[in-house]
Tab-separated table of C-alpha atoms in Angstrom:
chain	number	residue	atom	x	y	z
A	1161	GLU	CA	59.912	-138.282	180.058
A	1162	TYR	CA	61.162	-135.969	177.657
A	1163	LYS	CA	64.572	-134.423	178.249
A	1164	THR	CA	64.961	-130.891	176.625
A	1165	GLY	CA	68.442	-129.533	175.687
A	1166	SER	CA	68.850	-132.466	173.410
A	1167	LEU	CA	65.383	-132.129	172.433
A	1168	SER	CA	63.604	-128.927	171.489
A	1169	SER	CA	62.253	-126.914	174.516
A	1170	SER	CA	59.998	-125.127	172.352
A	1171	HIS	CA	58.019	-128.280	171.364
A	1172	TYR	CA	58.520	-130.729	173.949
A	1173	THR	CA	58.188	-130.066	177.839
A	1174	ASN	CA	60.920	-131.204	179.934
A	1175	ASN	CA	60.188	-134.275	182.345
A	1176	ARG	CA	56.763	-134.552	180.878
A	1177	GLU	CA	55.578	-138.221	180.116
A	1178	ALA	CA	55.882	-139.019	176.330
A	1179	SER	CA	52.619	-140.254	174.725
A	1180	CYS	CA	52.003	-142.576	171.768
A	1181	ALA	CA	49.485	-144.241	169.554
A	1182	VAL	CA	49.408	-147.074	167.266
A	1183	CYS	CA	47.673	-146.090	163.582
A	1184	THR	CA	46.365	-147.877	160.646
A	1185	SER	CA	46.096	-146.393	157.170
A	1186	GLU	CA	43.833	-148.735	155.183
A	1187	GLN	CA	44.927	-146.894	151.794
A	1188	HIS	CA	48.739	-148.317	152.406
A	1189	VAL	CA	50.285	-151.500	152.561
A	1190	SER	CA	53.268	-150.733	154.708
A	1191	SER	CA	55.326	-147.976	156.415
A	1192	TYR	CA	58.947	-147.202	157.101
A	1193	VAL	CA	61.115	-144.472	158.759
A	1194	ARG	CA	63.239	-142.489	156.692
A	1195	TRP	CA	66.169	-141.504	159.104
A	1196	GLY	CA	68.064	-138.505	158.390
A	1197	SER	CA	65.518	-136.888	155.807
A	1198	ARG	CA	62.743	-134.270	156.266
A	1199	GLU	CA	60.748	-135.800	153.307
A	1200	CYS	CA	59.375	-138.818	151.715
A	1201	PRO	CA	60.681	-139.761	148.152
A	1202	GLU	CA	58.379	-139.652	145.179
A	1203	GLY	CA	55.874	-142.811	145.467
A	1204	ALA	CA	55.629	-142.616	149.037
A	1205	GLU	CA	53.159	-140.355	151.315
A	1206	VAL	CA	54.431	-138.351	154.267
A	1207	ALA	CA	52.713	-139.417	157.569
A	1208	TYR	CA	54.945	-136.885	159.630
A	1209	SER	CA	58.446	-135.494	160.170
A	1210	GLY	CA	60.136	-134.982	163.544
A	1211	PRO	CA	62.942	-135.227	165.541
A	1212	ALA	CA	64.764	-138.705	166.260
A	1213	ALA	CA	64.983	-139.616	169.857
A	1214	GLY	CA	66.472	-142.385	172.165
A	1215	SER	CA	68.247	-143.134	175.461
A	1216	HIS	CA	71.290	-141.409	176.815
A	1217	GLN	CA	74.557	-142.517	175.449
A	1218	GLY	CA	75.931	-142.902	178.899
A	1219	HIS	CA	72.760	-144.547	180.537
A	1220	TYR	CA	72.686	-148.339	180.716
A	1221	GLY	CA	68.864	-148.455	180.595
A	1222	GLY	CA	65.985	-146.826	178.465
A	1223	GLY	CA	65.127	-148.263	175.319
A	1224	ALA	CA	67.668	-149.636	172.738
A	1225	ASN	CA	65.806	-148.388	169.621
A	1226	ILE	CA	65.412	-144.655	168.720
A	1227	VAL	CA	61.970	-143.441	167.755
A	1228	CYS	CA	60.573	-140.842	165.507
A	1229	LEU	CA	58.742	-138.282	167.678
A	1230	HIS	CA	55.634	-136.181	166.003
A	1231	PRO	CA	56.418	-132.737	165.943
A	1232	GLU	CA	53.129	-131.570	167.491
A	1233	PRO	CA	53.122	-133.790	170.859
A	1234	THR	CA	50.048	-134.333	173.071
A	1235	TYR	CA	49.890	-135.479	176.670
A	1236	LEU	CA	47.898	-137.955	178.559
A	1237	GLU	CA	48.139	-137.934	182.394
A	1238	TYR	CA	51.570	-136.276	183.317
A	1239	ASN	CA	53.575	-134.676	186.160
A	1240	ASP	CA	56.155	-132.054	185.000
A	1241	GLY	CA	58.459	-133.226	187.927
A	1242	GLY	CA	61.470	-135.124	187.092
A	1243	GLN	CA	60.428	-139.011	187.940
A	1244	THR	CA	63.675	-140.538	186.423
A	1245	GLY	CA	61.966	-143.555	184.762
A	1246	ALA	CA	62.631	-144.025	181.397
A	1247	MET	CA	63.859	-140.942	179.401
A	1248	LEU	CA	63.965	-139.747	175.867
A	1249	TYR	CA	66.790	-137.745	174.631
A	1250	GLY	CA	67.586	-136.213	171.105
A	1251	VAL	CA	69.720	-137.872	168.725
A	1252	GLU	CA	73.043	-136.419	167.235
A	1253	TYR	CA	75.190	-137.395	164.316
A	1254	LYS	CA	78.916	-137.955	165.389
A	1255	ASN	CA	81.850	-137.699	163.068
A	1256	THR	CA	84.263	-141.031	162.812
A	1257	GLY	CA	86.805	-139.850	160.407
A	1258	ALA	CA	85.306	-141.505	157.636
A	1259	ALA	CA	81.930	-140.557	155.508
A	1260	ASP	CA	81.366	-137.827	158.109
A	1261	LYS	CA	78.617	-135.275	157.931
A	1262	ASN	CA	76.728	-132.754	160.021
A	1263	ASP	CA	78.697	-133.743	163.263
A	1264	GLY	CA	76.620	-132.626	166.452
A	1265	HIS	CA	73.690	-131.888	164.553
A	1266	ASP	CA	70.099	-133.298	165.507
A	1267	THR	CA	69.039	-136.051	163.654
A	1268	VAL	CA	65.492	-135.469	161.702
A	1269	CYS	CA	63.154	-138.307	160.669
A	1270	THR	CA	60.219	-138.886	158.476
A	1271	VAL	CA	57.476	-141.637	158.781
A	1272	CYS	CA	56.617	-142.764	155.161
A	1273	LEU	CA	53.572	-144.757	153.953
A	1274	VAL	CA	53.874	-146.907	150.684
A	1275	GLN	CA	51.818	-149.463	148.656
A	1276	GLY	CA	53.812	-152.761	148.581
A	1277	SER	CA	56.223	-154.356	150.953
A	1278	SER	CA	59.133	-152.193	152.182
A	1279	TYR	CA	62.038	-153.492	154.013
A	1280	THR	CA	65.853	-152.527	154.745
A	1281	GLN	CA	68.648	-153.999	152.684
A	1282	TRP	CA	71.580	-154.051	154.808
A	1283	GLY	CA	75.172	-153.887	153.268
A	1284	LYS	CA	73.867	-152.668	149.540
A	1285	HIS	CA	72.824	-149.389	148.665
A	1286	GLU	CA	71.291	-150.578	145.394
A	1287	CYS	CA	67.784	-152.214	145.360
A	1288	PRO	CA	66.747	-154.913	142.947
A	1289	ASP	CA	66.088	-153.437	139.320
A	1290	ASN	CA	62.238	-154.358	139.897
A	1291	GLN	CA	62.200	-152.584	143.111
A	1292	ARG	CA	61.875	-148.954	144.071
A	1293	THR	CA	64.790	-147.661	146.096
A	1294	GLU	CA	63.096	-145.253	148.709
A	1295	TYR	CA	66.434	-144.008	149.813
A	1296	ARG	CA	70.070	-144.877	150.355
A	1297	GLY	CA	72.523	-144.312	153.299
A	1298	TYR	CA	74.854	-145.648	155.831
A	1299	VAL	CA	74.162	-148.092	158.772
A	1300	MET	CA	74.640	-146.127	161.928
A	1301	ALA	CA	74.535	-147.028	165.608
A	1302	ALA	CA	75.951	-146.270	169.035
A	1303	LYS	CA	79.643	-146.321	169.247
A	1304	TYR	CA	80.906	-149.791	170.298
A	1305	ASN	CA	81.872	-148.725	173.816
A	1306	GLN	CA	78.953	-146.623	174.685
A	1307	TYR	CA	75.658	-148.361	175.656
A	1308	THR	CA	73.771	-150.504	173.171
A	1309	GLY	CA	71.435	-148.901	170.667
A	1310	LEU	CA	70.102	-150.274	167.267
A	1311	TYR	CA	71.460	-150.271	163.866
A	1312	VAL	CA	69.633	-148.224	161.496
A	1313	CYS	CA	69.780	-147.261	157.897
A	1314	VAL	CA	70.483	-143.232	157.737
A	1315	ASP	CA	69.988	-141.158	154.692
A	1316	GLU	CA	73.306	-140.135	153.132
A	1317	GLU	CA	72.102	-136.574	153.435
A	1318	ARG	CA	71.949	-136.924	157.442
A	1319	ALA	CA	69.659	-133.748	157.406
A	1320	TYR	CA	68.810	-132.298	160.898
A	1321	THR	CA	65.937	-130.585	162.455
A	1322	GLN	CA	65.180	-126.897	161.925
A	1323	THR	CA	65.447	-126.467	165.495
A	1324	ASN	CA	68.945	-127.802	165.715
A	1325	ASN	CA	71.448	-126.117	168.006
A	1326	GLY	CA	74.519	-127.256	166.195
A	1327	GLY	CA	76.435	-128.476	169.323
A	1328	THR	CA	76.976	-131.629	171.428
A	1329	THR	CA	74.146	-131.888	174.024
A	1330	GLY	CA	74.867	-135.259	175.513
A	1331	GLY	CA	71.884	-137.390	174.077
A	1332	HIS	CA	72.103	-140.349	171.851
A	1333	TYR	CA	74.736	-140.515	169.207
A	1334	LEU	CA	74.946	-141.980	165.836
A	1335	TYR	CA	78.438	-143.332	164.162
A	1336	THR	CA	78.807	-144.983	160.963
A	1337	THR	CA	79.107	-148.736	161.130
A	1338	GLU	CA	82.525	-150.677	159.933
A	1339	TYR	CA	82.816	-154.462	158.938
A	1340	GLU	CA	84.858	-156.655	161.591
A	1341	THR	CA	86.093	-159.808	159.187
A	1342	GLY	CA	87.445	-162.808	160.767
A	1343	THR	CA	84.072	-163.173	162.276
A	1344	LEU	CA	82.540	-162.193	158.948
A	1345	PRO	CA	83.807	-163.692	155.777
A	1346	ASN	CA	86.607	-161.456	154.396
A	1347	SER	CA	86.177	-162.868	150.973
A	1348	VAL	CA	82.791	-161.063	151.211
A	1349	TYR	CA	83.193	-157.976	153.340
A	1350	THR	CA	86.039	-155.500	153.588
A	1351	GLN	CA	87.487	-154.914	156.798
A	1352	ASP	CA	87.010	-151.564	158.517
A	1353	ARG	CA	85.014	-150.482	155.448
A	1354	GLU	CA	81.770	-148.417	156.409
A	1355	VAL	CA	78.552	-150.506	155.699
A	1356	SER	CA	75.955	-149.090	153.233
A	1357	CYS	CA	72.150	-149.775	153.183
A	1358	ALA	CA	69.026	-148.854	151.290
A	1359	GLN	CA	65.240	-148.874	151.862
A	1360	CYS	CA	63.464	-150.998	149.293
A	1361	THR	CA	59.703	-151.350	148.229
A	1362	ASP	CA	58.422	-154.101	146.015
A	1363	GLU	CA	54.720	-153.358	145.002
A	1364	SER	CA	54.178	-157.104	143.807
A	1365	HIS	CA	54.280	-158.402	147.660
A	1366	MET	CA	52.740	-157.608	150.994
A	1367	GLY	CA	55.312	-158.484	153.235
A	1368	THR	CA	58.843	-159.639	154.098
A	1369	TYR	CA	60.638	-161.487	156.947
A	1370	VAL	CA	64.095	-162.890	157.622
A	1371	ARG	CA	64.458	-166.706	157.869
A	1372	TRP	CA	67.154	-166.929	160.378
A	1373	GLY	CA	69.274	-170.006	160.093
A	1374	HIS	CA	68.380	-171.186	156.499
A	1375	ARG	CA	69.616	-170.682	153.027
A	1376	GLU	CA	66.092	-170.967	151.373
A	1377	CYS	CA	62.605	-169.427	151.428
A	1378	PRO	CA	59.876	-172.109	151.817
A	1379	GLU	CA	57.311	-172.804	149.133
A	1380	GLY	CA	54.685	-169.694	148.830
A	1381	ALA	CA	57.602	-167.284	149.561
A	1382	ASP	CA	60.105	-165.619	146.994
A	1383	LYS	CA	63.659	-165.263	147.888
A	1384	LEU	CA	65.404	-161.770	147.781
A	1385	TYR	CA	68.792	-162.980	148.862
A	1386	THR	CA	70.701	-165.149	151.227
A	1387	GLY	CA	73.366	-163.569	153.313
A	1388	THR	CA	75.424	-163.699	156.707
A	1389	VAL	CA	73.910	-162.552	160.189
A	1390	GLY	CA	75.693	-159.556	161.403
A	1391	THR	CA	75.359	-157.521	164.919
A	1392	ASN	CA	77.373	-156.438	167.667
A	1393	ASN	CA	80.356	-158.015	169.885
A	1394	HIS	CA	79.538	-160.218	172.777
A	1395	GLY	CA	81.992	-158.242	174.809
A	1396	HIS	CA	81.132	-154.816	173.561
A	1397	GLN	CA	78.580	-152.957	175.505
A	1398	GLY	CA	77.711	-150.642	172.425
A	1399	SER	CA	76.901	-150.595	168.638
A	1400	GLY	CA	73.580	-152.202	167.927
A	1401	ALA	CA	71.620	-154.844	169.627
A	1402	ASN	CA	69.644	-156.012	166.545
A	1403	ALA	CA	70.848	-158.683	164.064
A	1404	LEU	CA	71.007	-157.928	160.337
A	1405	CYS	CA	70.736	-160.042	157.296
A	1406	LEU	CA	73.716	-158.864	155.414
A	1407	HIS	CA	73.721	-158.801	151.657
A	1408	PRO	CA	76.195	-161.267	150.058
A	1409	GLU	CA	77.235	-158.812	147.458
A	1410	PRO	CA	78.065	-155.615	149.353
A	1411	THR	CA	78.259	-151.972	147.876
A	1412	TYR	CA	80.048	-149.196	149.334
A	1413	MET	CA	79.461	-145.422	149.045
A	1414	GLU	CA	81.927	-143.049	150.768
A	1415	TYR	CA	84.559	-145.168	152.780
A	1416	ASN	CA	87.627	-145.253	154.754
A	1417	ASP	CA	89.733	-148.749	155.027
A	1418	GLY	CA	91.169	-147.365	158.265
A	1419	ASN	CA	89.873	-148.200	161.582
A	1420	GLN	CA	87.701	-145.589	162.835
A	1421	ASN	CA	86.054	-147.378	165.789
A	1422	GLY	CA	82.444	-145.941	165.624
A	1423	ALA	CA	79.943	-148.670	165.437
A	1424	LEU	CA	81.249	-152.034	164.534
A	1425	ILE	CA	79.440	-155.086	163.244
A	1426	TYR	CA	80.558	-158.831	163.570
A	1427	GLY	CA	79.370	-162.170	162.507
A	1428	VAL	CA	77.226	-164.475	164.679
A	1429	GLU	CA	78.032	-168.268	165.655
A	1430	TYR	CA	75.914	-170.742	167.103
A	1431	LYS	CA	76.777	-171.986	170.734
A	1432	ASN	CA	75.966	-175.363	172.568
A	1433	THR	CA	74.264	-175.153	175.818
A	1434	GLY	CA	73.821	-179.036	176.269
A	1435	ALA	CA	70.267	-178.997	174.823
A	1436	ALA	CA	69.013	-178.922	171.491
A	1437	ASP	CA	72.667	-178.147	170.206
A	1438	LYS	CA	73.617	-178.108	166.501
A	1439	ASN	CA	76.352	-176.672	164.456
A	1440	GLU	CA	78.505	-175.080	167.179
A	1441	HIS	CA	80.770	-172.441	166.195
A	1442	GLN	CA	79.486	-172.135	162.715
A	1443	ASP	CA	78.661	-168.798	161.347
A	1444	ALA	CA	74.881	-168.293	160.864
A	1445	VAL	CA	73.121	-167.730	157.681
A	1446	CYS	CA	70.023	-165.919	156.781
A	1447	THR	CA	67.429	-165.467	153.960
A	1448	VAL	CA	65.138	-162.573	153.265
A	1449	CYS	CA	61.901	-163.734	151.825
A	1450	MET	CA	58.811	-161.825	150.313
A	1451	VAL	CA	55.156	-163.175	150.675
A	1452	GLN	CA	51.566	-162.199	150.026
A	1453	GLY	CA	49.912	-161.681	153.311
A	1454	ALA	CA	50.818	-160.638	156.924
A	1455	THR	CA	53.839	-162.528	158.401
A	1456	TYR	CA	54.410	-162.798	162.187
A	1457	THR	CA	56.466	-164.433	164.700
A	1458	GLN	CA	54.692	-167.089	167.095
A	1459	TRP	CA	56.714	-167.139	170.228
A	1460	GLY	CA	56.534	-170.320	172.496
A	1461	ARG	CA	54.659	-172.633	170.044
A	1462	HIS	CA	56.233	-174.218	166.620
A	1463	GLU	CA	52.815	-174.992	165.011
A	1464	CYS	CA	50.904	-172.301	163.050
A	1465	PRO	CA	46.911	-172.226	163.025
A	1466	ASP	CA	45.516	-174.591	160.574
A	1467	ASP	CA	44.349	-171.808	158.312
A	1468	GLN	CA	47.640	-170.161	158.289
A	1469	ARG	CA	50.960	-171.241	156.196
A	1470	THR	CA	53.847	-172.110	158.445
A	1471	GLU	CA	56.772	-170.335	156.781
A	1472	TYR	CA	59.308	-172.254	159.173
A	1473	ARG	CA	59.639	-173.327	162.664
A	1474	GLY	CA	62.674	-173.594	165.295
A	1475	TYR	CA	64.132	-172.200	168.547
A	1476	ILE	CA	64.315	-168.867	170.189
A	1477	LEU	CA	67.898	-167.909	170.393
A	1478	ALA	CA	69.553	-165.049	172.009
A	1479	PRO	CA	73.037	-164.118	173.596
A	1480	TYR	CA	74.134	-165.945	176.918
A	1481	TYR	CA	72.170	-164.344	179.960
A	1482	HIS	CA	75.274	-163.573	181.904
A	1483	GLY	CA	78.567	-161.851	181.041
A	1484	HIS	CA	77.418	-161.087	177.560
A	1485	ARG	CA	76.015	-157.860	175.878
A	1486	LYS	CA	72.263	-157.758	175.191
A	1487	GLY	CA	70.919	-158.544	171.646
A	1488	GLU	CA	67.672	-159.559	170.634
A	1489	TYR	CA	65.473	-163.094	170.777
A	1490	LEU	CA	65.278	-164.382	167.259
A	1491	CYS	CA	63.237	-167.328	166.050
A	1492	VAL	CA	66.012	-169.426	164.347
A	1493	ASP	CA	65.129	-171.976	162.016
A	1494	GLU	CA	65.689	-175.724	163.481
A	1495	ALA	CA	67.869	-176.347	160.623
A	1496	ARG	CA	70.568	-173.746	161.940
A	1497	ASP	CA	72.344	-173.609	158.643
A	1498	PHE	CA	75.769	-171.887	158.094
A	1499	VAL	CA	77.501	-169.763	155.538
A	1500	GLU	CA	79.335	-171.564	152.944
A	1501	THR	CA	82.564	-169.849	154.201
A	1502	SER	CA	82.059	-170.584	157.649
A	1503	SER	CA	84.941	-171.495	160.143
A	1504	SER	CA	84.703	-174.273	162.229
A	1505	GLY	CA	86.185	-172.615	165.231
A	1506	SER	CA	85.226	-169.509	167.570
A	1507	GLN	CA	86.053	-166.311	166.138
A	1508	GLY	CA	84.850	-164.029	169.170
A	1509	GLY	CA	82.163	-162.362	167.453
A	1510	HIS	CA	78.396	-162.544	168.693
A	1511	TYR	CA	76.781	-165.757	170.119
A	1512	TRP	CA	73.428	-167.349	169.715
A	1513	TYR	CA	72.354	-169.743	172.621
A	1514	SER	CA	68.815	-171.500	172.961
């Protein structure tokens, strides 16, 4: 259900069930959301621009992800009474004391369509020379002690909706994200410094994927970079639930090396369970790979169909079922490689179990 106040009541009907559709443009190769901007850059086509929406920062449930709502909603079957199932609220920027902009303003977003493979580059705001930079910005997420959201790349502009009310309305909040070293290598990343990002498009490829737990791409795929896995802390209820493949050569925009305690990002370690164990306490590595064709993850079976190429095979890993905060299920290479700067002891960040 929509919850107005944090969402505009002139566009969305309070307590009415939100609808959706999955759409295909055969004239384009891929799409992305430009969080924090009302426009798509040159070379990309606008599908629509609308407000960002997500779960309430004080609610344990709802969706961890934020969505880009269409500005002209339509409805299927509905009831305008409050059913209190899942609820959608507006999203606001929140200041931390570093790289702040438009505190309390309602986040806008734009869905963009492009030719080529478009991916988010985490930790570096400059795309490779042979690729187009769609936009650059900051990694933002829920505050570390609020309820879990997702890390998203938000345009440095941090534009807001035309119906913005300019005040805090108690919906979903986005904070800039800081590196937490020890769990991440301090020879690469700077403690407490704000994490940057970029949306990049390569018109010579059709798709990208992350090979979690390996330093190389397989034959038939081109490597973009090999980096360190980063995500939330196993003991924090907030920040982002998704894992990021952080660039090994981070760059920085506006920052402050003091501890602002907005969203935080930590390294990831493998943990043993007593079955299919390997490289316990080692820091997980990842590689971003580019391919021709559509790549998907096949869950529950490690052999791809005969007419398709197996990029890699492995185990489904995620945080421990009890006492740890939620993360995401990922297909991690059976090699479970680790970063060259890995420590052999537990650093207290995020843990992966089979």
